[in-house]
Amino acid sequence: MRQTILTGDRPTGPLHLGHYVGSLRQRVELQALHDQTVLVADLQGLTDNGHNPAKISENILNVVADYLAVGIDPAKTTLCLQSALPALSELTLYYLNLVTVSRLERNPTVKSEIAQKGFERSLPAGFLTYPVSQAADITAFSANLVPVGDDQLPMIEQTNEIVRAFNRIVGTPVLTECQAMLGKVSRLPGIDGQAKMSKSLGNGITLGAPADEVQAAVMKMYTDPNHLRVNDPGQVEGNVVFSYLDAFCADEARVSELKAHYQRGGLGDVVLKRLLNDELQTLLEPIRARRAAYLADKGELVRVLQQGTDRARVVTGDLVARVRRALGLALLV
Amino acid sequence: MRQTILTGDRPTGPLHLGHYVGSLRQRVELQALHDQTVLVADLQGLTDNGHNPAKISENILNVVADYLAVGIDPAKTTLCLQSALPALSELTLYYLNLVTVSRLERNPTVKSEIAQKGFERSLPAGFLTYPVSQAADITAFSANLVPVGDDQLPMIEQTNEIVRAFNRIVGTPVLTECQAMLGKVSRLPGIDGQAKMSKSLGNGITLGAPADEVQAAVMKMYTDPNHLRVNDPGQVEGNVVFSYLDAFCADEARVSELKAHYQRGGLGDVVLKRLLNDELQTLLEPIRARRAAYLADKGELVRVLQQGTDRARVVTGDLVARVRRALGLALLV
């Protein structure tokens, strides 16, 4: 059965291999099977960059170029810009009245992000309330499937709480509940072995990285610090090179063999890293070329985003009109 | 010099004499001199009525009828509906990123309202953040003058903080700072002597109240509980009848005389109340008749509101377009 999928990214920087493994690759598969919308979430990007809006605005087209470069097809996927969809803001304001401040403060995802970002007393109201804005995004498209990492499950729960509260209040099922779609590999570690690849940590490989940068990153990847000589037995767990081989090497049998060899000793890090580098170069070369071509014609990127956004305006405009009617607020045209 | 004024009401019930004295009367004067917009603030009404939207939706046209009945002229004043102006929601979302949660929690007006409404742990996020939504309303119209009661001054301060933060961040004065316009009589007491006339306290006189209801309300007004016999000296302070005479009797010299007479003794409550009743009946009779006529033709009320809202959409749409441009978010049309 065809599902309606909503997903997206905050345009805070060019996308990297973590995005590729965690979501982009999956989206290219999903667009053939389902109605997929991918949202460039600039409003959400502003929730913790309110004092530096250029960081968001300057990355919108980068992200669109990344999407097209990996094979997201605007004829199959609706690519749209959050800030250009006024229905999303309006829905957010309605939903804010159905969620308590203490409920938002208990959201585990937001709690850990607040700690991570060191917000404390300077927590922007928009950041505390962004799960409500996400609920607006999901419900505006009547999405029933939302691809997420397991750290994002509380967002799905919050959305469904809002959906149930709203439908109960207006006495009719205007909004659609959604389900999380958990990916196989939900998170690629940084090249330094940290759990998360992120631009701010400087431990990522972006999709547009030049070949020599990719190679340098692979060569300094964290492996097993106790694997000093080639003949020593090495550890696979926590070894970033193997995490990447798991994620990028299609030949699973071969990766299994390499793991066994590494564990019993006799397989050197450099050999492995060359293998991984070959895999990544093969993957990234055409992506890098397409990305550069798209970025050389920004007018075309804007046209693609405009077309998708126009389509999304119709869908989200219809939904918010139904919400307004259900609330008795449809006096005017 | 012509000023730009923004004001409005939450449509939580029909308007009453407290509104007339505190704002409506003033608006009728101001519309001749300034560019005045009056917002039917249904979104704001929902911030503490999220679970009972009918209370808001059912009162929108009542409030519009009240406006027209007291003499607010849609040819001079822009009468518009908040939920039908998507620019206001969008601005709210941008501004939420510039205000911290702790700043909102410190807002004296919101703090006392939270206590009054007994929200405690069930405080809706929309209620905590409504000062940000008000800032969106005010700035969307580039209003520089906002008529408020003194209890609303923190709202003006919050708005100007947002204005200054936004203009500083984008490096150009897109938003306009506003000033509070404090009325002469900012608050009419309830007929029971409580500081505030309100529908929920049942101590008000609505603009559409039938003549006998007005009379009954006047006759049971709180006066001086120690003024037992006509010849006793009576107290003017805290005496609701005198507060109303001050507010509604144009002949100030006469009210002064009555006060002196009452204070030295010899003037009975009933005589005074008859006087006040005459004043109020003279005021309310034509208002009541016009109000009933408007409510008998709801299509006309909707047309008036639609026309004003269409005008407001242009103004607020222009402002939010400038905000988007300043944020670098004007890629799409």
XYZ file of C-alpha atoms in Angstrom:
666
model
C 0.000 0.000 0.000
C 1.242 3.477 -0.842
C 2.109 5.447 2.273
C 2.522 9.174 2.797
C 5.986 9.936 4.071
C 7.301 13.163 5.508
C 10.964 13.697 6.166
C 13.497 16.487 5.867
C 16.598 18.210 7.136
C 17.523 21.417 8.895
C 19.705 23.346 6.426
C 22.545 24.053 8.844
C 25.329 22.921 6.512
C 26.034 20.688 3.537
C 24.886 17.092 4.087
C 27.408 14.363 4.892
C 27.806 10.594 4.781
C 25.874 10.296 8.057
C 22.847 11.778 6.286
C 23.457 9.526 3.307
C 23.382 6.362 5.401
C 20.735 7.515 7.863
C 18.196 8.910 5.448
C 19.166 10.018 1.925
C 19.797 6.533 0.540
C 16.524 5.318 1.997
C 14.616 8.247 0.468
C 15.845 7.359 -3.004
C 14.355 3.881 -2.515
C 11.163 5.117 -0.896
C 10.277 7.648 -3.583
C 9.528 4.840 -6.023
C 7.056 3.198 -3.656
C 5.384 5.977 -1.692
C 4.198 9.595 -1.708
C 7.253 11.226 -0.227
C 7.728 14.839 0.815
C 11.145 16.117 1.827
C 11.089 19.371 3.739
C 14.010 21.782 3.875
C 13.310 22.754 7.482
C 14.641 26.295 7.615
C 12.167 27.411 10.294
C 13.332 24.581 12.502
C 16.938 25.423 11.711
C 16.288 28.910 13.067
C 15.085 27.597 16.436
C 18.667 27.411 17.656
C 20.172 29.824 15.126
C 17.845 32.758 15.647
C 20.792 35.068 16.120
C 22.593 33.797 13.015
C 19.964 33.399 10.286
C 22.602 33.467 7.530
C 23.785 30.031 8.649
C 20.358 28.716 7.653
C 19.580 30.800 4.586
C 22.976 30.149 3.005
C 22.571 26.395 3.250
C 19.125 25.962 1.704
C 20.341 25.491 -1.851
C 23.303 23.387 -0.685
C 20.870 20.938 0.806
C 18.681 20.924 -2.311
C 21.786 20.255 -4.410
C 22.707 17.386 -2.070
C 19.232 15.909 -2.482
C 19.326 16.012 -6.262
C 22.910 14.771 -6.354
C 22.106 11.584 -4.428
C 19.164 10.822 -6.674
C 16.132 12.287 -4.983
C 13.949 12.941 -7.991
C 11.713 16.026 -7.849
C 9.285 14.313 -10.190
C 8.733 11.590 -7.587
C 9.457 13.399 -4.320
C 7.930 16.726 -3.293
C 10.902 18.902 -2.331
C 9.738 21.970 -0.436
C 10.797 24.844 1.796
C 9.276 25.066 5.269
C 9.266 28.861 5.603
C 7.375 29.181 2.326
C 4.466 27.119 3.659
C 2.428 29.447 5.894
C 0.035 26.626 6.801
C 2.801 25.087 8.911
C 3.141 28.183 11.102
C -0.601 28.488 11.500
C -0.957 24.835 12.546
C 1.903 25.272 15.008
C 0.038 28.098 16.717
C -3.139 26.011 17.038
C -1.232 23.030 18.410
C 0.729 25.095 20.949
C -2.548 25.490 22.831
C -2.936 21.731 23.158
C 0.480 21.024 24.659
C 1.573 22.043 28.142
C 4.899 23.659 28.890
C 5.741 20.851 31.320
C 5.057 18.253 28.621
C 7.540 20.015 26.343
C 10.078 20.217 29.144
C 9.797 16.449 29.651
C 10.520 15.610 25.980
C 13.634 13.385 26.202
C 15.007 14.414 22.799
C 14.684 18.108 23.516
C 16.028 17.656 27.059
C 19.221 16.029 25.828
C 19.622 18.576 23.032
C 19.198 21.426 25.522
C 21.935 19.910 27.699
C 24.160 19.316 24.656
C 23.804 22.860 23.389
C 24.300 24.327 26.885
C 21.165 26.472 26.648
C 20.167 26.477 30.313
C 18.519 29.833 31.103
C 18.954 31.127 27.565
C 16.760 28.452 25.999
C 14.884 30.039 23.073
C 11.132 29.515 23.266
C 11.215 28.340 19.663
C 13.608 25.556 20.564
C 11.501 24.289 23.453
C 8.452 24.262 21.207
C 9.992 22.794 18.044
C 8.369 19.378 18.558
C 5.039 21.178 18.097
C 6.287 22.677 14.857
C 7.338 19.178 13.744
C 3.859 17.911 14.546
C 2.540 20.673 12.293
C 4.851 19.556 9.475
C 3.878 15.895 9.751
C 0.146 16.470 10.048
C 0.029 19.183 7.384
C 0.924 16.499 4.843
C -1.249 13.866 6.587
C 1.911 11.768 6.708
C 1.430 8.327 8.215
C 5.058 7.263 8.018
C 7.998 9.261 9.349
C 11.540 7.908 8.956
C 13.429 8.665 12.174
C 16.371 7.594 14.253
C 15.448 5.950 17.544
C 16.420 9.159 19.365
C 13.550 10.850 17.542
C 10.780 8.517 18.740
C 9.561 11.034 21.352
C 8.753 13.394 18.469
C 6.394 10.856 16.953
C 4.764 10.325 20.320
C 4.302 14.087 20.782
C 2.790 14.381 17.319
C 0.299 11.608 17.953
C -0.704 13.109 21.299
C -1.541 16.335 19.476
C -3.407 14.458 16.740
C -5.560 12.609 19.277
C -6.223 15.738 21.358
C -7.207 17.778 18.310
C -9.444 15.113 16.796
C -11.161 14.565 20.144
C -11.776 18.302 20.641
C -13.269 18.895 17.215
C -15.064 15.546 17.254
C -13.882 14.457 13.816
C -10.662 12.803 12.573
C -9.177 15.727 10.668
C -5.585 14.829 11.547
C -3.794 11.577 10.770
C -1.704 9.633 13.276
C 1.758 8.653 12.126
C 4.172 5.825 12.667
C 7.920 5.907 13.037
C 9.903 4.148 10.353
C 13.187 3.068 11.922
C 16.087 2.612 9.494
C 18.475 -0.358 9.450
C 21.587 1.724 10.162
C 20.276 4.712 11.952
C 23.544 6.404 12.774
C 27.014 6.479 11.265
C 29.809 7.340 13.744
C 32.151 10.245 13.155
C 35.572 9.441 11.736
C 36.975 10.010 15.257
C 34.725 7.282 16.681
C 32.260 9.675 18.319
C 28.699 8.415 18.180
C 27.465 11.142 15.883
C 28.875 12.555 12.698
C 28.346 16.274 12.752
C 29.636 19.349 11.056
C 30.180 21.155 14.336
C 32.405 18.323 15.613
C 34.450 18.402 12.395
C 34.326 14.608 12.217
C 32.276 14.152 9.067
C 32.749 13.644 5.367
C 30.436 15.859 3.334
C 28.877 14.635 0.111
C 30.751 17.290 -1.830
C 34.155 16.686 -0.209
C 37.016 16.544 -2.768
C 38.606 13.127 -3.343
C 41.793 13.947 -1.426
C 39.789 15.154 1.563
C 37.811 11.914 1.596
C 41.014 9.904 1.457
C 42.640 11.940 4.242
C 39.551 11.466 6.426
C 39.579 7.715 5.857
C 43.267 7.490 6.603
C 42.865 9.155 9.984
C 39.797 7.133 10.971
C 39.696 5.722 14.462
C 40.278 1.933 14.462
C 41.486 -0.241 17.335
C 44.126 1.645 19.359
C 45.549 -1.697 20.576
C 46.027 -3.061 17.057
C 49.664 -1.970 16.862
C 51.174 -4.592 14.578
C 49.542 -6.159 11.535
C 49.762 -9.604 13.069
C 48.058 -8.606 16.334
C 44.408 -9.611 16.681
C 42.248 -6.504 16.180
C 38.879 -5.411 17.505
C 35.953 -4.884 15.161
C 33.547 -3.353 17.648
C 33.938 0.414 17.903
C 36.267 0.283 14.894
C 35.060 3.069 12.639
C 36.451 1.539 9.465
C 34.290 -1.544 9.941
C 31.240 0.568 10.773
C 31.755 2.286 7.434
C 32.365 -0.955 5.573
C 29.116 -2.280 7.076
C 27.336 0.824 5.875
C 28.855 1.193 2.410
C 30.131 -2.170 1.188
C 27.363 -4.058 -0.581
C 29.289 -7.354 -0.418
C 28.366 -8.453 3.101
C 30.132 -11.806 2.817
C 33.358 -10.049 2.040
C 33.007 -7.715 5.020
C 32.393 -10.736 7.268
C 35.548 -12.350 5.970
C 37.555 -9.169 6.565
C 36.218 -8.917 10.109
C 37.248 -12.496 10.866
C 40.678 -11.911 9.376
C 41.143 -8.706 11.364
C 40.085 -10.411 14.586
C 42.529 -13.255 14.254
C 45.338 -10.934 13.163
C 47.216 -10.407 9.940
C 45.093 -7.696 8.372
C 46.520 -4.190 8.577
C 44.560 -0.951 9.072
C 46.036 0.610 5.970
C 44.839 -2.202 3.711
C 41.372 -1.922 5.159
C 41.323 1.854 4.838
C 42.332 1.614 1.180
C 39.448 -0.733 0.602
C 37.033 1.648 2.302
C 38.497 4.602 0.443
C 37.852 2.829 -2.869
C 34.261 2.171 -1.886
C 33.673 5.772 -0.823
C 35.383 7.269 -3.871
C 33.220 5.131 -6.156
C 30.108 6.252 -4.298
C 30.992 9.928 -3.975
C 32.540 10.707 -7.341
C 29.279 10.927 -9.331
C 27.487 12.599 -6.396
C 30.210 15.254 -6.179
C 30.053 15.907 -9.914
C 26.242 16.228 -9.985
C 26.291 18.411 -6.869
C 28.785 20.807 -8.459
C 26.744 20.959 -11.655
C 23.568 21.791 -9.726
C 25.309 24.451 -7.644
C 26.615 26.035 -10.829
C 22.983 26.720 -11.832
C 21.237 28.043 -8.741
C 18.326 29.305 -10.802
C 17.473 25.705 -11.614
C 17.683 24.716 -7.920
C 15.297 27.529 -7.063
C 12.903 26.383 -9.821
C 12.922 22.821 -8.477
C 12.257 24.016 -4.939
C 9.567 26.415 -6.120
C 7.699 23.689 -8.010
C 7.732 21.319 -5.063
C 6.749 24.098 -2.688
C 3.845 25.111 -4.925
C 2.589 21.520 -4.786
C 3.086 21.416 -1.013
C 1.183 24.695 -0.617
C -1.897 23.084 -2.095
C -1.671 20.020 0.174
C -0.921 21.949 3.381
C -3.381 24.708 2.481
C -6.140 22.112 2.145
C -5.307 20.577 5.494
C -5.184 23.875 7.368
C -8.487 24.865 5.763
C -9.995 21.657 7.170
C -8.468 22.432 10.568
C -9.935 25.949 10.492
C -13.349 24.582 9.532
C -13.200 22.049 12.357
C -12.378 24.861 14.789
C -15.240 26.959 13.467
C -12.783 29.502 12.090
C -13.768 29.373 8.440
C -15.879 32.519 8.280
C -13.633 34.200 5.739
C -12.150 33.142 2.431
C 0.939 63.547 13.004
C -0.936 60.463 11.894
C 0.016 57.400 13.925
C -0.471 53.719 13.205
C -2.525 52.118 15.943
C -3.098 48.452 16.597
C -5.651 47.261 19.081
C -8.191 44.483 19.414
C -10.073 42.026 21.582
C -10.136 38.319 22.235
C -13.594 37.140 21.109
C -14.446 35.254 24.296
C -17.901 36.793 24.731
C -19.979 39.824 23.832
C -18.296 43.101 24.798
C -19.457 45.030 27.860
C -19.359 48.506 29.377
C -15.822 47.856 30.640
C -14.692 47.509 27.043
C -16.686 50.575 26.078
C -14.976 52.772 28.663
C -11.560 51.162 28.413
C -11.180 51.031 24.670
C -14.208 51.158 22.328
C -15.091 54.791 22.970
C -11.483 55.797 22.484
C -11.280 53.879 19.198
C -14.230 55.787 17.776
C -12.337 59.018 18.475
C -8.994 57.705 17.252
C -10.235 56.431 13.909
C -10.763 59.987 12.715
C -7.192 60.969 13.502
C -5.041 57.916 12.890
C -4.572 54.729 10.869
C -6.281 52.308 13.173
C -6.481 48.533 12.926
C -8.736 46.554 15.246
C -7.935 42.863 15.405
C -10.463 40.214 16.405
C -7.859 38.117 18.208
C -9.266 34.619 17.829
C -5.830 32.947 17.827
C -5.058 34.627 21.113
C -8.471 33.663 22.437
C -7.588 30.036 21.765
C -4.430 30.190 23.897
C -6.484 29.471 27.001
C -9.501 27.973 25.255
C -7.723 25.357 23.156
C -10.055 22.675 24.449
C -13.177 24.736 23.790
C -12.733 26.420 20.400
C -16.478 27.002 20.014
C -16.288 29.638 22.767
C -14.036 31.632 20.445
C -15.544 30.905 17.049
C -19.088 31.650 18.214
C -18.138 35.078 19.487
C -16.313 36.471 16.465
C -19.365 38.042 14.844
C -20.726 39.180 18.213
C -17.605 41.228 18.669
C -17.765 42.626 15.146
C -21.386 43.621 15.751
C -20.339 45.313 19.001
C -17.666 47.257 17.137
C -20.028 48.503 14.473
C -22.755 49.239 17.010
C -20.557 51.603 19.051
C -19.504 53.475 15.939
C -16.281 51.906 14.784
C -16.459 52.652 11.093
C -15.002 50.032 8.734
C -14.291 52.774 6.217
C -11.953 54.423 8.717
C -10.773 51.480 10.828
C -9.367 48.232 9.446
C -11.403 45.500 11.142
C -9.727 42.122 10.683
C -9.570 38.531 11.883
C -6.309 37.273 13.357
C -6.575 33.641 12.216
C -7.120 34.765 8.637
C -3.765 36.566 8.557
C -1.100 33.874 8.074
C 1.690 36.455 8.278
C 0.988 36.769 12.011
C 1.653 33.082 12.664
C 4.789 33.136 10.566
C 6.175 36.164 12.402
C 5.363 34.522 15.726
C 7.501 31.533 14.792
C 10.456 33.747 13.841
C 10.168 35.772 17.049
C 9.903 32.707 19.302
C 13.572 32.082 18.513
C 14.552 35.505 19.859
C 12.872 35.182 23.252
C 13.993 32.846 26.016
C 11.622 30.659 27.988
C 12.807 32.285 31.221
C 12.031 35.742 29.815
C 8.483 34.606 29.065
C 8.153 33.096 32.530
C 9.160 36.436 34.057
C 6.478 38.441 32.191
C 4.443 40.021 35.047
C 1.171 40.121 33.106
C 1.388 36.473 32.078
C 2.538 35.464 35.573
C -0.498 36.996 37.217
C -2.841 35.587 34.565
C -1.359 32.109 35.048
C -2.000 32.389 38.792
C -5.510 33.759 38.205
C -6.445 30.967 35.804
C -4.899 28.312 38.074
C -2.858 26.797 35.230
C 0.140 25.604 37.227
C 1.496 22.430 35.579
C -1.164 22.449 32.867
C -0.032 25.757 31.391
C -0.558 25.578 27.609
C 2.580 26.470 25.657
C 0.469 28.842 23.570
C -0.506 30.779 26.668
C 3.067 31.175 27.894
C 4.093 32.400 24.461
C 1.161 34.692 23.676
C 3.187 37.879 24.280
C 5.277 36.808 21.288
C 2.154 36.423 19.209
C 1.102 39.927 20.312
C 4.484 41.241 19.223
C 3.790 39.668 15.834
C 0.418 41.427 15.639
C 1.816 44.823 16.554
C 4.856 44.661 14.294
C 2.987 43.118 11.363
C 1.091 46.405 11.068
C 4.191 48.484 11.936
C 2.043 49.986 14.673
C 3.767 52.688 16.686
C 0.941 53.301 19.134
C -0.828 50.584 21.138
C -3.675 51.542 23.479
C -3.301 49.447 26.636
C -4.219 49.329 30.278
C -1.279 49.766 32.646
C -1.366 46.028 33.374
C -0.409 45.484 29.727
C 2.770 47.549 29.753
C 5.005 44.438 29.971
C 3.583 43.401 26.584
C 4.836 46.588 24.988
C 8.233 46.080 26.590
C 8.402 42.489 25.295
C 7.454 43.653 21.808
C 10.145 46.318 21.743
C 12.768 43.854 22.970
C 11.918 41.631 20.013
C 11.966 44.580 17.623
C 15.412 45.652 18.776
C 16.805 42.095 18.735
C 15.467 41.421 15.237
C 16.651 44.722 13.763
C 20.090 44.241 15.301
C 20.406 40.690 13.941
C 19.420 41.564 10.387
C 21.282 44.877 10.526
C 18.410 46.959 9.185
C 15.348 48.521 10.857
C 12.639 46.318 9.357
C 10.475 46.372 12.483
C 9.003 49.437 14.179
C 9.143 50.069 17.921
C 5.835 50.948 19.551
C 4.638 53.062 22.401
C 1.906 52.372 24.912
C -1.063 54.725 24.831
C -2.561 54.740 28.308
C -6.240 55.676 28.473
C -7.771 58.141 30.946
C -10.067 55.593 32.586
C -8.323 52.345 32.032
C -10.662 50.080 33.969
C -14.318 50.122 34.986
C -15.121 48.117 38.130
C -17.702 45.319 38.102
C -21.139 46.140 39.457
C -20.166 44.191 42.608
C -17.213 46.500 43.237
C -14.582 44.031 42.060
C -11.702 45.692 40.248
C -12.474 44.141 36.906
C -15.691 43.762 34.975
C -15.703 40.353 33.371
C -18.108 37.936 31.854
C -16.791 35.033 33.883
C -17.410 36.924 37.137
C -20.980 37.745 36.039
C -20.500 41.330 37.189
C -20.729 43.126 33.884
C -23.281 44.869 31.689
C -22.957 43.820 28.057
C -23.535 46.302 25.261
C -26.532 44.317 24.079
C -28.140 43.853 27.495
C -31.923 44.540 27.450
C -33.113 47.704 29.207
C -34.553 45.857 32.222
C -31.322 43.926 32.710
C -29.348 47.163 32.696
C -31.685 48.676 35.234
C -31.550 45.611 37.475
C -27.721 45.644 37.340
C -27.608 49.326 38.281
C -30.054 48.817 41.146
C -27.896 46.119 42.721
C -24.640 48.036 42.285
C -22.268 48.126 45.201
C -22.258 51.554 46.908
C -21.200 52.409 50.463
C -22.267 49.620 52.825
C -22.254 52.100 55.757
C -24.576 54.553 54.030
C -27.688 53.143 55.701
C -29.960 56.201 55.904
C -30.309 58.919 53.294
C -29.100 61.556 55.740
C -25.911 59.679 56.672
C -22.723 60.946 55.080
C -21.741 58.545 52.307
C -18.420 57.485 50.840
C -17.604 58.178 47.210
C -14.384 56.207 46.984
C -15.010 52.566 46.070
C -18.642 53.438 45.359
C -19.388 51.791 42.034
C -22.222 54.167 41.153
C -19.846 57.122 41.279
C -17.203 55.252 39.291
C -19.833 54.783 36.594
C -21.051 58.375 36.779
C -17.432 59.469 36.383
C -17.134 57.252 33.343
C -20.461 57.933 31.644
C -21.802 61.336 32.744
C -20.469 64.053 30.474
C -21.481 66.805 32.930
C -18.498 66.711 35.285
C -19.642 69.689 37.337
C -22.863 67.930 38.110
C -21.050 64.748 39.191
C -18.843 66.843 41.490
C -21.911 68.394 43.036
C -23.520 64.981 43.549
C -20.362 63.669 45.176
C -20.271 66.585 47.614
C -23.955 66.140 48.427
C -23.492 62.396 48.980
C -20.492 62.968 51.223
C -22.256 65.436 53.491
C -25.437 63.316 53.579
C -28.937 63.723 52.243
C -28.545 62.016 48.879
C -29.979 58.511 48.635
C -28.522 55.602 46.674
C -31.738 55.050 44.776
C -31.846 58.603 43.449
C -28.260 58.253 42.296
C -28.899 54.903 40.704
C -31.869 56.270 38.783
C -29.646 59.013 37.457
C -27.024 56.519 36.367
C -29.656 54.257 34.865
C -30.948 57.160 32.753
C -27.425 57.862 31.522
C -26.776 54.239 30.650
C -30.121 53.699 28.954
C -29.553 56.776 26.792
C -26.122 55.466 25.845
C -27.069 51.839 25.297
C -30.434 52.123 23.561
C -29.094 53.038 20.101
C -26.117 50.682 20.515
C -28.465 47.807 21.366
C -30.669 48.541 18.377
C -27.762 48.762 15.932
C -26.195 45.637 17.400
C -29.402 43.660 16.914
C -29.759 44.915 13.350
C -26.191 43.848 12.503
C -26.632 40.436 14.082
C -29.788 39.934 12.035
C -27.637 40.139 8.890
C -24.560 38.039 9.559
C -23.673 37.970 5.876
C -23.033 41.707 6.087
C -20.853 41.268 9.186
C -18.805 38.656 7.343
C -18.458 41.004 4.350
C -17.200 43.814 6.588
C -14.695 41.529 8.274
C -13.599 40.076 4.939
C -12.936 43.507 3.454
C -10.871 44.642 6.415
C -9.007 41.344 6.505
C -8.208 41.586 2.807
C -6.693 45.011 3.428
C -4.773 43.690 6.454
C -3.454 40.770 4.398
C -1.729 43.184 2.067
C -0.146 45.163 4.910
C 0.962 42.140 6.951
C 1.988 40.231 3.836
C 4.287 43.099 2.849
C 5.856 43.207 6.295
C 6.468 39.467 6.504
C 7.974 39.560 3.008
C 10.411 42.203 4.236
C 11.179 40.071 7.299
C 11.838 37.036 5.100
C 14.109 39.082 2.835
C 16.028 40.392 5.839
C 16.490 36.806 7.075
C 17.676 35.706 3.637
C 14.584 33.524 3.229
C 13.169 35.088 0.093
C 14.322 32.506 -2.425
C 10.806 31.574 -3.472
C 7.766 33.550 -4.516
